[in-house]
Coordinates of C-alpha atoms in Angstrom, one line a residue:
M4 CA -7.7 -16.2 -25.6
T5 CA -6.3 -14.3 -22.7
L6 CA -3.6 -11.7 -21.9
K7 CA -1.5 -11.4 -18.8
Y8 CA -0.7 -8.1 -17.2
H9 CA 1.6 -7.2 -14.3
L10 CA 0.2 -4.2 -12.4
V11 CA 1.6 -2.1 -9.6
W12 CA -0.1 0.9 -7.9
I13 CA -0.1 2.8 -4.7
P14 CA -2.6 4.5 -2.3
K15 CA -3.0 8.2 -2.6
Y16 CA 0.0 10.1 -1.0
R17 CA 1.7 6.7 -0.7
K18 CA 0.1 6.3 2.7
H19 CA 0.9 3.1 4.6
I20 CA -2.7 2.0 5.0
L21 CA -2.7 -1.5 3.4
S22 CA -2.1 -3.6 6.4
G23 CA -4.1 -5.8 8.8
E24 CA -7.8 -5.9 8.2
V25 CA -7.5 -3.5 5.2
S26 CA -5.0 -5.8 3.4
G27 CA -7.1 -8.9 4.1
Y28 CA -10.3 -7.3 2.9
L29 CA -8.6 -5.8 -0.2
K30 CA -7.5 -9.3 -1.2
E31 CA -11.1 -10.5 -0.8
V32 CA -12.3 -7.7 -3.0
F33 CA -9.8 -8.5 -5.7
Q34 CA -11.0 -12.1 -5.6
Q35 CA -14.6 -10.8 -6.1
I36 CA -13.5 -8.6 -9.0
V37 CA -11.8 -11.4 -10.8
E38 CA -14.7 -13.7 -10.5
E39 CA -17.1 -11.0 -11.7
Y40 CA -15.0 -10.0 -14.7
E41 CA -13.6 -13.5 -15.6
F42 CA -10.1 -12.5 -14.7
R43 CA -7.6 -14.8 -12.9
I44 CA -5.0 -13.7 -10.4
D45 CA -1.7 -15.5 -11.1
A46 CA 0.2 -13.8 -8.3
M47 CA -0.6 -11.0 -5.8
E48 CA 1.1 -9.2 -3.0
V49 CA -0.4 -6.4 -0.9
L50 CA 2.2 -4.4 1.0
E51 CA 1.5 -1.4 3.3
D52 CA 2.0 1.2 0.6
H53 CA 1.5 -0.6 -2.7
V54 CA -0.1 -3.5 -4.6
Y55 CA 1.4 -6.0 -7.0
I56 CA -0.9 -8.1 -9.2
F57 CA -0.2 -10.5 -12.0
V58 CA -3.6 -11.1 -13.7
E59 CA -4.8 -13.0 -16.7
V60 CA -7.8 -11.3 -18.5
P61 CA -9.9 -12.0 -21.5
R62 CA -8.6 -10.1 -24.6
R63 CA -11.7 -7.9 -24.7
Y64 CA -10.2 -5.8 -21.8
P65 CA -7.5 -3.3 -22.8
P66 CA -4.8 -2.8 -20.1
A67 CA -6.1 0.6 -18.9
Q68 CA -9.5 -0.8 -18.4
V69 CA -8.1 -3.7 -16.3
E70 CA -6.4 -1.1 -14.1
Q71 CA -9.5 1.1 -13.9
I72 CA -11.7 -1.8 -12.9
M73 CA -9.3 -3.1 -10.2
K74 CA -8.7 0.3 -8.7
S75 CA -12.2 1.8 -8.8
V76 CA -14.1 -1.2 -7.5
S77 CA -11.5 -1.8 -4.7
A78 CA -11.5 1.8 -3.7
R79 CA -15.3 1.9 -3.5
E80 CA -15.5 -1.3 -1.4
L81 CA -12.6 -0.2 0.9
F82 CA -14.2 3.1 1.7
K83 CA -17.5 1.4 2.3
K84 CA -16.0 -1.1 4.7
F85 CA -13.5 1.3 6.4
P86 CA -15.1 4.8 6.3
K87 CA -12.3 6.1 8.6
L88 CA -9.9 5.7 5.6
R89 CA -11.4 8.8 4.0
K90 CA -10.0 11.0 6.8
Q91 CA -6.5 9.7 6.0
L92 CA -7.0 10.3 2.3
W93 CA -8.4 13.8 2.5
A94 CA -8.9 14.2 -1.3
G95 CA -11.6 11.5 -1.3
E96 CA -9.6 9.2 -3.6
F97 CA -8.1 5.9 -2.4
W98 CA -5.5 5.2 -5.1
S99 CA -2.9 7.4 -6.8
E100 CA -3.6 8.3 -10.4
G101 CA -0.5 6.6 -11.8
Y102 CA 0.2 2.9 -12.2
F103 CA 2.7 0.6 -13.8
I104 CA 1.5 -2.1 -16.2
R105 CA 3.2 -4.4 -18.5
S106 CA 2.2 -7.4 -20.5
A107 CA 3.7 -10.9 -20.2
G108 CA 3.6 -12.8 -23.4
D109 CA 5.9 -15.8 -22.8
K110 CA 6.4 -18.3 -20.0
G111 CA 9.8 -17.0 -19.1
T112 CA 8.6 -13.5 -18.5
A113 CA 5.6 -14.8 -16.6
D114 CA 7.9 -16.8 -14.3
I115 CA 10.1 -13.8 -13.6
I116 CA 7.1 -11.7 -12.8
R117 CA 5.7 -14.3 -10.4
K118 CA 9.1 -14.5 -8.6
C119 CA 9.4 -10.8 -8.4
I120 CA 6.0 -10.5 -6.7
E121 CA 6.8 -13.4 -4.4
Y122 CA 10.0 -11.7 -3.3
Q123 CA 8.5 -8.3 -2.5
T124 CA 8.0 -9.1 1.2
H125 CA 11.5 -10.6 1.6
E126 CA 14.0 -7.8 2.0
E127 CA 16.8 -10.3 2.7
N128 CA 16.2 -11.7 -0.8
S129 CA 16.8 -8.5 -2.6
L130 CA 20.2 -9.5 -3.9
Q131 CA 18.8 -12.8 -5.1
L132 CA 16.0 -11.0 -6.9
H133 CA 18.4 -8.6 -8.6
M134 CA 20.4 -11.6 -9.8
L135 CA 17.2 -13.4 -10.9
V136 CA 16.1 -10.4 -13.0
K137 CA 19.6 -10.0 -14.5
S138 CA 19.8 -13.6 -15.7

């Protein structure tokens, strides 16, 4: 049995550092994480200042542990690959402490979450997204 979680989190100080090579490498790291932990990414979007992931995980992982795994492993790997990022994030932490997480138990909720993540990069679709969530 598995559970599905929608997660959102931001870099420390909401820095706009998740673009270009950093964004591409972060997506690779997330793929490595899900393979190692037997997770499955249903939808993902990495924007300059935040990450959206809809992930399916084995029941043995509580929500906070899923968040902790994704953030800690990705931070370690990003600092290793891009050491200059430490200068932009002077506290030595890549991600902000907070995060958003919610579970998705039915197909309807899962479909809405997928569409919300898909629409994150399309500002012109914001009205459509609002209407989608309302319905």
